[in-house]
XYZ file of C-alpha atoms in Angstrom:
675
model
C 32.009 73.363 34.065
C 33.622 69.923 34.236
C 33.636 67.052 31.807
C 35.201 63.843 33.103
C 36.239 60.617 31.408
C 38.506 57.743 32.394
C 41.452 55.933 30.820
C 40.945 52.286 31.844
C 44.504 51.135 31.080
C 46.135 53.077 33.907
C 42.985 54.238 35.722
C 43.875 57.859 34.956
C 41.124 60.438 35.090
C 40.938 63.120 32.410
C 38.921 66.170 33.350
C 38.020 69.137 31.187
C 37.792 72.271 33.313
C 36.566 75.607 32.022
C 37.307 78.950 33.584
C 36.518 82.403 32.286
C 38.018 82.610 28.819
C 40.015 79.362 28.926
C 39.539 75.574 28.913
C 42.022 73.158 30.506
C 42.538 69.455 30.006
C 43.518 67.973 33.373
C 44.900 64.461 33.833
C 44.933 62.965 37.310
C 47.038 59.823 37.540
C 47.039 57.757 40.734
C 50.345 56.844 42.372
C 50.499 53.507 44.102
C 52.177 53.138 47.454
C 55.734 51.780 47.600
C 58.541 51.320 50.064
C 59.678 54.874 49.285
C 56.206 56.389 49.423
C 53.952 54.304 51.682
C 51.007 56.675 51.258
C 49.194 56.525 47.928
C 48.581 59.783 46.088
C 47.976 61.277 42.655
C 49.756 63.492 40.159
C 47.912 66.244 38.333
C 48.973 67.733 35.006
C 47.071 70.569 33.386
C 47.332 71.812 29.817
C 45.417 74.398 27.841
C 42.908 73.087 25.326
C 41.462 76.397 24.085
C 41.004 79.986 25.121
C 40.674 83.609 24.124
C 43.653 85.515 22.760
C 44.225 87.361 26.029
C 43.997 84.259 28.199
C 46.373 82.298 25.996
C 48.948 85.104 26.174
C 48.627 85.455 29.943
C 48.986 81.710 30.417
C 52.631 82.153 29.356
C 53.232 83.539 32.843
C 51.423 80.711 34.670
C 52.078 77.585 32.628
C 55.067 76.405 34.651
C 53.067 76.401 37.857
C 50.385 74.224 36.235
C 52.825 71.645 34.868
C 52.440 72.642 31.204
C 56.189 72.768 30.546
C 55.976 72.905 26.728
C 53.410 75.699 26.510
C 55.902 78.559 26.025
C 57.695 76.776 23.158
C 54.420 75.866 21.443
C 52.970 79.356 21.801
C 56.054 81.199 20.545
C 56.286 78.889 17.535
C 52.632 79.103 16.447
C 51.051 82.296 17.777
C 51.447 84.223 14.488
C 48.564 82.257 13.004
C 46.038 83.841 15.386
C 47.500 87.024 16.939
C 50.055 89.710 16.070
C 53.387 90.200 17.832
C 52.425 93.734 18.868
C 49.223 92.496 20.479
C 51.077 89.800 22.446
C 53.544 92.363 23.751
C 50.777 94.804 24.727
C 48.922 92.137 26.742
C 52.097 91.088 28.570
C 53.063 94.690 29.274
C 49.631 95.432 30.741
C 50.035 92.442 33.048
C 53.542 93.459 34.129
C 52.231 96.864 35.136
C 49.938 95.134 37.620
C 51.961 92.185 38.997
C 50.605 89.784 41.628
C 51.819 89.653 45.217
C 51.837 92.276 47.917
C 55.574 92.954 47.769
C 58.679 92.254 45.715
C 59.845 89.637 48.204
C 56.600 87.664 48.336
C 56.782 84.083 46.949
C 54.030 84.863 44.477
C 55.892 87.860 43.057
C 59.167 85.948 42.840
C 57.534 83.079 40.964
C 55.913 85.597 38.642
C 59.248 87.327 37.971
C 60.918 84.013 37.175
C 58.172 83.242 34.667
C 58.580 86.668 33.025
C 62.334 86.193 32.654
C 61.857 82.693 31.255
C 59.351 83.838 28.623
C 61.347 86.818 27.354
C 64.653 84.954 27.432
C 63.191 82.240 25.204
C 61.501 84.774 22.948
C 64.583 86.938 22.408
C 66.899 83.989 21.809
C 64.675 81.889 19.533
C 62.725 84.531 17.592
C 64.731 87.790 17.682
C 63.226 88.834 14.347
C 59.864 89.372 16.074
C 61.261 92.418 17.878
C 62.413 94.054 14.650
C 58.854 94.927 13.646
C 57.719 96.375 16.987
C 57.137 100.017 17.755
C 60.125 101.366 19.771
C 57.719 103.005 22.212
C 56.335 99.554 23.102
C 59.810 98.287 23.942
C 60.587 101.418 25.981
C 57.388 100.865 27.935
C 58.195 97.193 28.537
C 61.889 97.429 29.444
C 61.566 99.024 32.943
C 58.994 96.383 33.932
C 61.253 93.386 33.230
C 62.875 92.153 36.469
C 66.166 91.061 34.836
C 68.794 93.790 34.215
C 70.236 91.734 31.341
C 66.872 91.435 29.596
C 66.177 95.087 30.243
C 69.416 96.046 28.475
C 68.576 93.864 25.473
C 65.115 95.398 25.121
C 66.513 98.935 25.352
C 69.089 98.071 22.714
C 66.342 96.773 20.429
C 64.350 99.980 20.970
C 67.386 102.086 20.120
C 68.059 100.104 16.948
C 64.436 100.434 15.888
C 64.477 104.200 16.484
C 67.661 104.618 14.441
C 66.192 102.533 11.637
C 63.134 104.788 11.499
C 65.321 107.899 11.220
C 67.235 106.517 8.259
C 66.092 107.526 4.759
C 63.972 104.920 3.008
C 65.978 102.150 1.470
C 66.421 102.404 -2.293
C 64.328 100.160 -4.415
C 65.839 96.814 -5.141
C 67.887 96.690 -8.278
C 66.216 94.871 -11.123
C 67.247 91.247 -11.418
C 70.081 90.547 -13.814
C 69.114 89.481 -17.309
C 68.575 85.767 -17.864
C 71.606 83.804 -19.041
C 72.379 83.816 -22.712
C 71.166 80.467 -24.116
C 73.983 80.541 -26.642
C 76.537 80.304 -23.824
C 74.958 77.211 -22.275
C 76.710 73.940 -22.958
C 74.721 71.045 -21.463
C 77.461 68.439 -21.811
C 79.802 70.458 -19.567
C 78.052 68.765 -16.645
C 79.926 65.598 -17.633
C 83.226 67.307 -16.871
C 82.436 67.824 -13.191
C 83.106 64.925 -10.813
C 79.928 63.410 -9.446
C 81.095 63.911 -5.864
C 81.661 67.621 -6.521
C 78.184 68.109 -7.988
C 76.610 66.289 -5.036
C 78.603 68.397 -2.607
C 77.628 71.672 -4.287
C 73.940 70.783 -4.421
C 74.054 69.720 -0.776
C 75.760 72.989 0.114
C 73.005 74.999 -1.550
C 70.217 72.938 0.008
C 71.808 72.967 3.477
C 72.244 76.732 3.489
C 68.609 77.195 2.506
C 67.361 74.647 5.021
C 69.303 76.183 7.916
C 67.803 79.598 7.067
C 64.294 78.141 6.874
C 61.943 79.683 9.422
C 59.860 76.719 10.657
C 56.680 78.672 11.337
C 56.666 79.793 7.680
C 55.553 76.216 6.964
C 52.335 76.550 8.974
C 49.398 75.760 6.729
C 47.526 78.904 7.755
C 50.463 81.050 6.588
C 51.734 79.099 3.556
C 48.259 78.692 2.065
C 47.753 82.485 2.147
C 51.108 83.366 0.589
C 49.701 84.587 -2.730
C 47.068 86.945 -1.336
C 47.480 90.651 -1.904
C 49.733 92.245 0.684
C 51.389 88.958 1.653
C 53.820 88.663 -1.225
C 56.840 88.658 1.109
C 55.364 86.106 3.466
C 57.041 82.713 3.855
C 60.154 83.893 2.010
C 62.265 81.064 3.431
C 59.930 78.399 2.034
C 59.756 80.183 -1.317
C 63.552 80.022 -1.540
C 63.429 76.239 -1.096
C 60.761 75.974 -3.795
C 62.865 78.010 -6.218
C 65.900 75.792 -5.627
C 63.850 72.635 -6.240
C 62.543 74.107 -9.494
C 65.997 75.281 -10.513
C 67.484 71.819 -10.109
C 64.696 70.031 -11.978
C 65.135 72.568 -14.763
C 68.887 71.924 -14.850
C 68.303 68.192 -15.283
C 65.759 68.755 -18.044
C 67.787 71.394 -19.880
C 71.021 69.424 -19.802
C 69.313 66.369 -21.293
C 67.029 68.118 -23.819
C 68.781 71.317 -24.893
C 71.063 69.850 -27.549
C 68.681 67.935 -29.773
C 71.531 66.854 -32.082
C 73.058 64.520 -29.511
C 72.946 60.847 -30.364
C 71.005 58.489 -28.130
C 74.098 57.022 -26.504
C 75.409 60.536 -25.775
C 72.153 61.532 -24.133
C 72.258 58.271 -22.186
C 75.548 59.447 -20.673
C 73.742 62.540 -19.360
C 71.004 60.385 -17.870
C 73.628 58.188 -16.242
C 75.405 61.264 -14.887
C 72.288 62.573 -13.170
C 71.494 59.155 -11.732
C 74.998 59.100 -10.266
C 74.497 62.598 -8.856
C 71.213 61.467 -7.287
C 73.069 58.560 -5.701
C 75.662 60.975 -4.342
C 72.913 63.183 -2.894
C 71.445 60.093 -1.264
C 74.775 59.257 0.344
C 74.917 62.817 1.685
C 71.359 62.567 3.036
C 70.250 65.379 0.745
C 66.729 64.130 0.085
C 65.551 67.420 -1.404
C 67.988 67.336 -4.334
C 67.530 63.583 -4.669
C 63.796 63.980 -5.145
C 64.237 66.884 -7.563
C 66.578 64.870 -9.799
C 64.469 61.707 -9.750
C 61.321 63.720 -10.435
C 62.918 65.381 -13.437
C 64.114 62.053 -14.811
C 60.606 60.647 -14.501
C 58.914 63.675 -16.024
C 57.222 63.026 -19.327
C 59.719 64.861 -21.614
C 62.546 62.595 -20.405
C 60.618 59.455 -19.551
C 59.350 59.049 -23.110
C 62.832 59.053 -24.708
C 63.032 55.324 -25.158
C 66.069 55.222 -27.413
C 68.127 57.183 -24.907
C 67.042 54.954 -22.021
C 67.865 51.857 -24.052
C 71.504 52.967 -24.181
C 71.642 53.543 -20.430
C 73.684 51.153 -18.328
C 71.617 48.382 -16.710
C 73.314 48.820 -13.361
C 72.574 52.531 -13.518
C 68.916 51.847 -14.238
C 68.735 49.461 -11.313
C 70.200 52.109 -9.039
C 67.737 54.630 -10.456
C 64.798 52.386 -9.549
C 66.121 51.924 -6.026
C 66.467 55.669 -5.541
C 63.013 56.332 -6.951
C 61.540 53.702 -4.653
C 62.513 55.868 -1.670
C 59.737 58.269 -2.660
C 57.146 55.650 -3.485
C 53.671 56.766 -2.457
C 52.937 53.277 -1.134
C 51.430 53.401 2.361
C 51.513 57.203 2.325
C 55.217 57.524 1.612
C 56.025 55.246 4.533
C 59.476 54.335 3.214
C 60.479 57.962 2.770
C 59.208 58.868 6.222
C 60.802 55.890 7.921
C 64.125 56.646 6.252
C 63.904 60.268 7.328
C 63.105 59.164 10.854
C 66.051 56.780 10.897
C 68.645 59.141 9.468
C 67.300 62.404 10.805
C 67.477 61.253 14.406
C 70.748 59.310 14.269
C 74.176 60.840 14.013
C 75.603 57.966 12.011
C 73.486 56.172 9.432
C 74.505 52.905 7.832
C 73.626 53.222 4.170
C 75.478 50.151 2.969
C 72.596 47.897 3.916
C 70.200 49.910 1.777
C 72.080 50.940 -1.308
C 75.516 49.313 -1.014
C 76.925 52.784 -1.485
C 80.699 53.005 -1.364
C 80.525 56.660 -0.373
C 78.206 56.074 2.565
C 80.814 57.222 5.060
C 80.428 60.789 3.745
C 76.889 61.083 5.010
C 77.871 60.412 8.615
C 79.464 63.851 8.724
C 76.506 65.577 7.063
C 73.212 66.817 8.338
C 69.928 65.594 6.889
C 68.170 67.838 4.371
C 64.580 66.585 4.022
C 62.106 66.879 1.206
C 60.160 69.820 2.605
C 56.991 68.905 0.725
C 56.186 66.163 3.249
C 56.065 68.660 6.108
C 54.179 71.294 4.127
C 51.459 68.900 3.041
C 51.068 67.575 6.574
C 50.729 71.078 7.994
C 48.403 72.260 5.253
C 46.123 69.274 5.668
C 46.144 69.666 9.438
C 45.240 73.326 9.068
C 42.348 72.471 6.759
C 41.011 69.472 8.646
C 41.057 70.900 12.183
C 39.106 73.997 13.173
C 40.977 77.096 14.284
C 38.297 77.927 16.835
C 35.788 76.034 18.909
C 32.076 76.673 18.616
C 32.272 79.187 21.468
C 34.910 81.222 19.611
C 37.885 80.101 21.700
C 41.157 79.527 19.834
C 41.808 75.800 19.472
C 45.215 75.434 21.133
C 45.171 71.657 20.796
C 45.597 72.289 17.067
C 48.690 74.388 17.798
C 50.168 71.505 19.795
C 49.744 69.199 16.823
C 51.319 71.722 14.477
C 54.217 72.180 16.863
C 54.978 68.450 16.792
C 55.659 68.707 13.057
C 57.588 71.982 13.326
C 59.739 70.464 16.064
C 60.803 67.746 13.643
C 61.967 70.418 11.178
C 63.955 72.138 13.910
C 65.540 68.847 14.923
C 66.733 68.281 11.363
C 67.955 71.872 11.131
C 70.103 71.371 14.204
C 71.896 68.511 12.434
C 72.835 70.837 9.558
C 74.074 73.902 11.424
C 77.658 72.724 11.833
C 78.097 71.436 8.283
C 80.816 73.125 6.251
C 81.308 73.053 2.494
C 83.610 74.572 -0.065
C 82.271 76.462 -3.063
C 83.268 75.439 -6.569
C 82.953 78.564 -8.775
C 83.110 76.647 -12.052
C 80.089 74.524 -11.206
C 78.193 77.509 -9.831
C 78.736 79.365 -13.111
C 77.459 76.388 -15.105
C 74.479 75.939 -12.786
C 73.501 79.596 -13.140
C 73.939 79.521 -16.904
C 71.183 76.936 -17.392
C 68.360 78.551 -19.406
C 64.843 78.282 -18.109
C 62.664 75.847 -20.013
C 58.917 76.379 -20.113
C 56.474 73.495 -20.311
C 56.088 74.047 -24.042
C 59.869 74.226 -24.505
C 60.439 70.912 -22.744
C 57.763 69.163 -24.748
C 58.936 70.672 -28.039
C 62.561 69.662 -27.469
C 61.521 66.176 -26.403
C 59.531 65.742 -29.606
C 62.423 67.010 -31.704
C 64.554 64.264 -30.189
C 61.930 61.546 -30.610
C 58.840 62.657 -32.483
C 55.403 61.873 -31.094
C 54.089 58.630 -32.484
C 57.477 57.134 -33.268
C 57.734 53.459 -32.304
C 60.706 54.283 -30.120
C 58.934 56.676 -27.760
C 57.658 54.967 -24.685
C 54.932 55.502 -22.158
C 53.527 53.993 -19.016
C 50.019 52.993 -18.101
C 49.018 54.954 -15.033
C 46.997 53.715 -12.148
C 43.596 55.317 -11.614
C 42.695 55.981 -8.020
C 39.323 56.982 -6.596
C 39.171 58.448 -3.151
C 36.225 59.635 -1.119
C 36.269 62.074 1.775
C 32.686 62.271 3.032
C 33.850 63.130 6.522
C 35.768 66.152 5.267
C 33.341 67.568 2.761
C 32.646 70.451 5.086
C 36.251 71.562 5.246
C 37.014 75.217 4.880
C 38.893 74.655 1.664
C 40.507 72.007 -0.440
C 43.655 70.394 0.842
C 46.594 68.349 -0.359
C 46.344 64.703 0.358
C 49.710 63.054 0.798
C 49.990 63.424 4.554
C 50.559 61.547 7.699
C 52.831 62.231 10.626
C 56.555 62.050 10.290
C 58.718 60.670 13.064
C 56.699 59.497 16.027
C 54.206 57.069 14.566
C 52.292 56.905 17.840
C 51.945 60.651 18.210
C 48.540 62.400 18.272
C 49.416 64.122 15.009
C 50.055 60.833 13.266
C 46.889 59.346 14.731
C 44.860 62.218 13.302
C 46.595 62.281 9.923
C 46.608 58.511 9.516
C 42.827 58.509 9.889
C 42.520 61.277 7.317
C 44.830 59.578 4.854
C 42.604 56.533 4.700
C 40.451 58.752 2.496
C 43.361 60.394 0.685
C 45.276 57.916 -1.414
C 46.079 60.268 -4.292
C 48.924 62.512 -3.185
C 49.090 66.114 -4.237
C 51.929 68.568 -4.040
C 50.066 71.817 -4.429
C 50.937 73.012 -0.937
C 54.360 73.639 -2.458
C 52.984 75.200 -5.576
C 54.859 77.177 -8.176
C 56.304 80.234 -6.531
C 54.857 83.426 -7.893
C 57.309 85.740 -6.210
C 59.908 87.565 -8.279
C 62.661 85.257 -9.362
C 66.126 85.484 -7.932
C 69.276 86.033 -9.898
C 69.359 82.393 -10.860
C 66.825 81.188 -13.418
C 63.895 79.285 -11.992
C 62.133 76.703 -14.117
C 58.531 75.962 -14.457
C 57.598 73.136 -12.177
C 57.413 69.541 -13.283
C 54.358 67.435 -12.973
C 53.947 63.828 -13.825
C 51.245 64.122 -11.198
C 47.924 65.867 -11.577
C 48.093 69.559 -10.758
C 45.741 72.192 -12.049
C 47.000 75.483 -13.353
C 44.359 77.538 -11.620
C 44.623 76.136 -8.112
C 47.146 76.934 -5.433
C 45.652 74.442 -3.011
C 44.685 71.110 -4.386
C 41.218 69.634 -4.301
C 42.606 66.157 -4.572
C 41.273 64.892 -1.269
C 37.752 65.228 -2.572
C 36.655 68.244 -0.585
C 35.486 71.656 -1.522
C 34.005 74.586 0.295
C 30.669 73.455 1.567
C 27.537 75.215 2.541
C 26.372 76.167 6.032
C 26.993 73.576 8.743
C 29.143 71.624 6.288
C 26.252 70.835 3.957
C 26.975 70.148 0.322
C 27.220 67.384 -2.234
C 29.241 64.208 -1.705
C 32.469 64.207 -3.644
C 35.049 61.813 -4.989
C 38.351 62.078 -6.774
C 38.861 60.016 -9.916
C 42.191 59.867 -11.665
C 41.803 59.221 -15.356
C 44.354 57.595 -17.615
C 44.699 58.353 -21.287
C 46.831 56.191 -23.573
C 49.005 58.424 -25.722
C 51.557 57.729 -28.396
C 54.099 59.973 -26.726
C 53.575 58.909 -23.145
C 50.744 59.027 -20.644
C 49.224 61.874 -18.709
C 47.788 61.612 -15.246
C 44.891 63.823 -14.247
C 42.721 63.970 -11.144
C 39.104 65.028 -11.489
C 36.877 66.074 -8.622
C 33.416 64.554 -9.094
C 30.448 65.588 -6.987
C 27.092 63.879 -6.632
C 25.638 66.624 -8.850
C 27.956 66.110 -11.829
C 26.676 64.570 -15.040
C 28.832 62.787 -17.615
C 29.333 65.797 -19.982
C 30.623 67.920 -17.096
C 33.142 65.273 -16.035
C 34.333 64.693 -19.611
C 34.748 68.442 -20.153
C 36.777 68.706 -16.961
C 38.961 65.785 -17.979
C 39.618 67.284 -21.399
C 40.525 70.621 -19.888
C 42.939 68.933 -17.491
C 44.611 67.303 -20.490
C 44.873 70.626 -22.364
C 42.207 69.567 -24.844
C 39.270 71.669 -25.938
C 36.420 70.982 -23.462
C 33.946 71.838 -26.216
C 34.871 68.487 -27.800
C 33.188 66.636 -24.921
C 30.350 65.303 -27.159
C 32.977 63.387 -29.159
C 34.225 61.404 -26.144
C 32.894 58.705 -23.890
C 33.803 57.836 -20.307
C 34.387 54.222 -19.325
C 35.123 52.539 -16.044
C 37.466 49.571 -16.365
C 36.182 46.654 -14.290
C 37.923 43.413 -13.247
C 38.243 40.557 -15.778
C 38.831 43.042 -18.615
C 35.246 44.282 -18.533
C 34.202 47.851 -19.230
C 31.340 49.907 -17.885
C 30.200 52.692 -20.182
C 28.950 55.633 -18.155
C 25.655 56.802 -19.726
C 26.096 59.991 -21.789
C 23.636 61.909 -19.605
C 24.078 59.880 -16.413
C 25.273 60.904 -12.993
C 28.894 59.739 -12.806
C 29.035 59.741 -9.011
C 26.237 57.194 -8.703
C 26.929 55.291 -11.918
C 30.497 54.316 -11.025
C 31.086 50.898 -9.535
C 32.949 50.462 -6.258
C 34.682 47.333 -7.581
C 37.134 49.231 -9.767
C 39.388 52.252 -9.594
C 40.141 52.554 -13.321
C 38.616 55.105 -15.685
C 39.355 55.810 -19.331
C 38.411 58.729 -21.552
C 38.102 57.555 -25.148
C 37.086 59.193 -28.391
C 33.847 57.807 -29.732
C 34.405 55.373 -32.543
C 37.684 54.091 -31.047
C 39.986 56.762 -32.498
C 43.198 56.657 -30.488
C 43.347 59.592 -28.194
C 47.048 59.911 -28.877
C 46.299 61.067 -32.418
C 45.369 64.424 -30.965
C 48.255 66.871 -30.592
C 48.701 67.575 -26.933
C 50.818 69.899 -24.839
C 52.284 67.739 -22.157
C 51.961 69.160 -18.671
C 55.342 69.257 -17.017
C 54.611 71.671 -14.262
C 54.080 71.098 -10.575
C 56.609 71.956 -8.024
C 57.140 68.663 -6.222
C 55.989 65.940 -8.671
C 55.001 62.503 -7.525
C 56.888 59.358 -8.435
C 54.952 56.873 -10.558
C 55.280 53.262 -9.476
C 53.842 52.100 -12.787
C 56.551 53.979 -14.647
C 59.229 52.212 -12.640
C 57.688 48.851 -13.402
C 57.749 49.748 -17.082
C 61.467 50.523 -16.843
C 62.040 47.061 -15.416
C 59.987 45.534 -18.252
C 61.812 47.383 -21.011
C 65.322 47.021 -19.677
């Protein structure tokens, strides 16, 4: 079967050809005659679009002859999402037992042998861990069939190692983790005694070591989104380690600033200034992961609301803080953060003086770039949710794997810049860092209120922006998905084209693809996550793009996301609510109350208003359908107690937990207003 279409710009012809078990996309591009080639001709490139498991595996041995030079790299990087390593090896071994060609010296056999050597050389060098889980008998069966003596020796060595490992007694159970640090031994102000450059170096050392050990395919949405299912607790361990470090650092910032409630405001301001300086140092070292963790902690509600402490902060420090926070602005789908990552992740020497006038900018030229991993994880998770794994005929959608590989290749490029970085370890700082006690959400809020009680005139808050998004095209998705995604480096790539279209419907970023890690904690304490954003405690994958599992053939109600603001005396909370075309006002109010840790049974005492232009308000009818009652001219909603009682008079447990919290542009504008 053939399907043909034309590209008018260069008169290329794109043909879709289907054979038994596989579909190819073929591009035929005409070549015009020239003085070097007087006869016109055409070039033909062929790539796999979809196929069965067996055909996709066998294409590894034929892709070079069809001009699909990247197929082996893409397959080896993504195959774990649709087939096991043992199954891949069995299919290849079966094919090697029946090679093509009439004799060893035939051109067909020689080309086949070269392909076999190329595939296994790449596999053994790039993913050696795959062979550690194979049955030794499979390797012993494969080894004699490989035409290269060197590869044969490596496979036999792997088989021997696997056999010896099976004969060893079972490994003893892991020792229980050490007890948490004694809170009495923690001295938060000791952080002031460490030079800023040393702290930045140590944090960059930790982040770099974790990032180099990151296994890129652990970030695949189909694997990361299933990490908490039974039997998969050890899956994606390298990503979990990055999550724990992010949480640990945000906890260190919070604990150092909140732990000693007896500090005076100007003393606490010194701690805030110190962490802003450390964030600046991380920026100069191109450590965007630690930079985002520090800025997120500083903008979390327990710290953001401490007005008296911020009033004593240095104006120049606050200005620098705003500039650093602006890097992670969600404007235009984090375009500034992505563009900066593109610029510095692909260049060996980055000029930072033009951006931040940083005197230490020369340091970063010798460092690799450690990205904020949440950008890649959300992109991959959204891509996994938005694009089908299989076509209607059951074939595996390999075009999807190509798009995923584009993002994973960017991670590998950044990893390569970090592999030769060297750091020294400072034991004194490491001891302090590991002595930081873990603060729960309730602890952070309680300590913050001890410093500046709720309702005091000094405590400050910001007025959040309410965003409504609609995803009618995605309402049939297989599951909910995070929504702060578009492609990373190549802004003309197919991945970016796909994600940029999706993000038109997804203006309210979520970070749930890097949710709180539920695996056992490491020796170092790991904090609860911080969330000035709008996470939900019961969801691992966010519903913030306005989708939910739909009925057959993608049927189901239309849905929207509304983000509701609530004016509080001790700061403001930001909550996203998923509203379907079936939801009435009481249901939406109950959901909003629950998101704000209020009793949903109090819904009859509240009213829902939409804030319209020119300071007008639209009261949603008490029994009305919110989806159809809301006006398209506004994006602001407010939940208010009937009778005008300030909502802030209710005691509330501030949510400070989400792993990679979002920066609030409104909060930054408030800082500029106050200071």
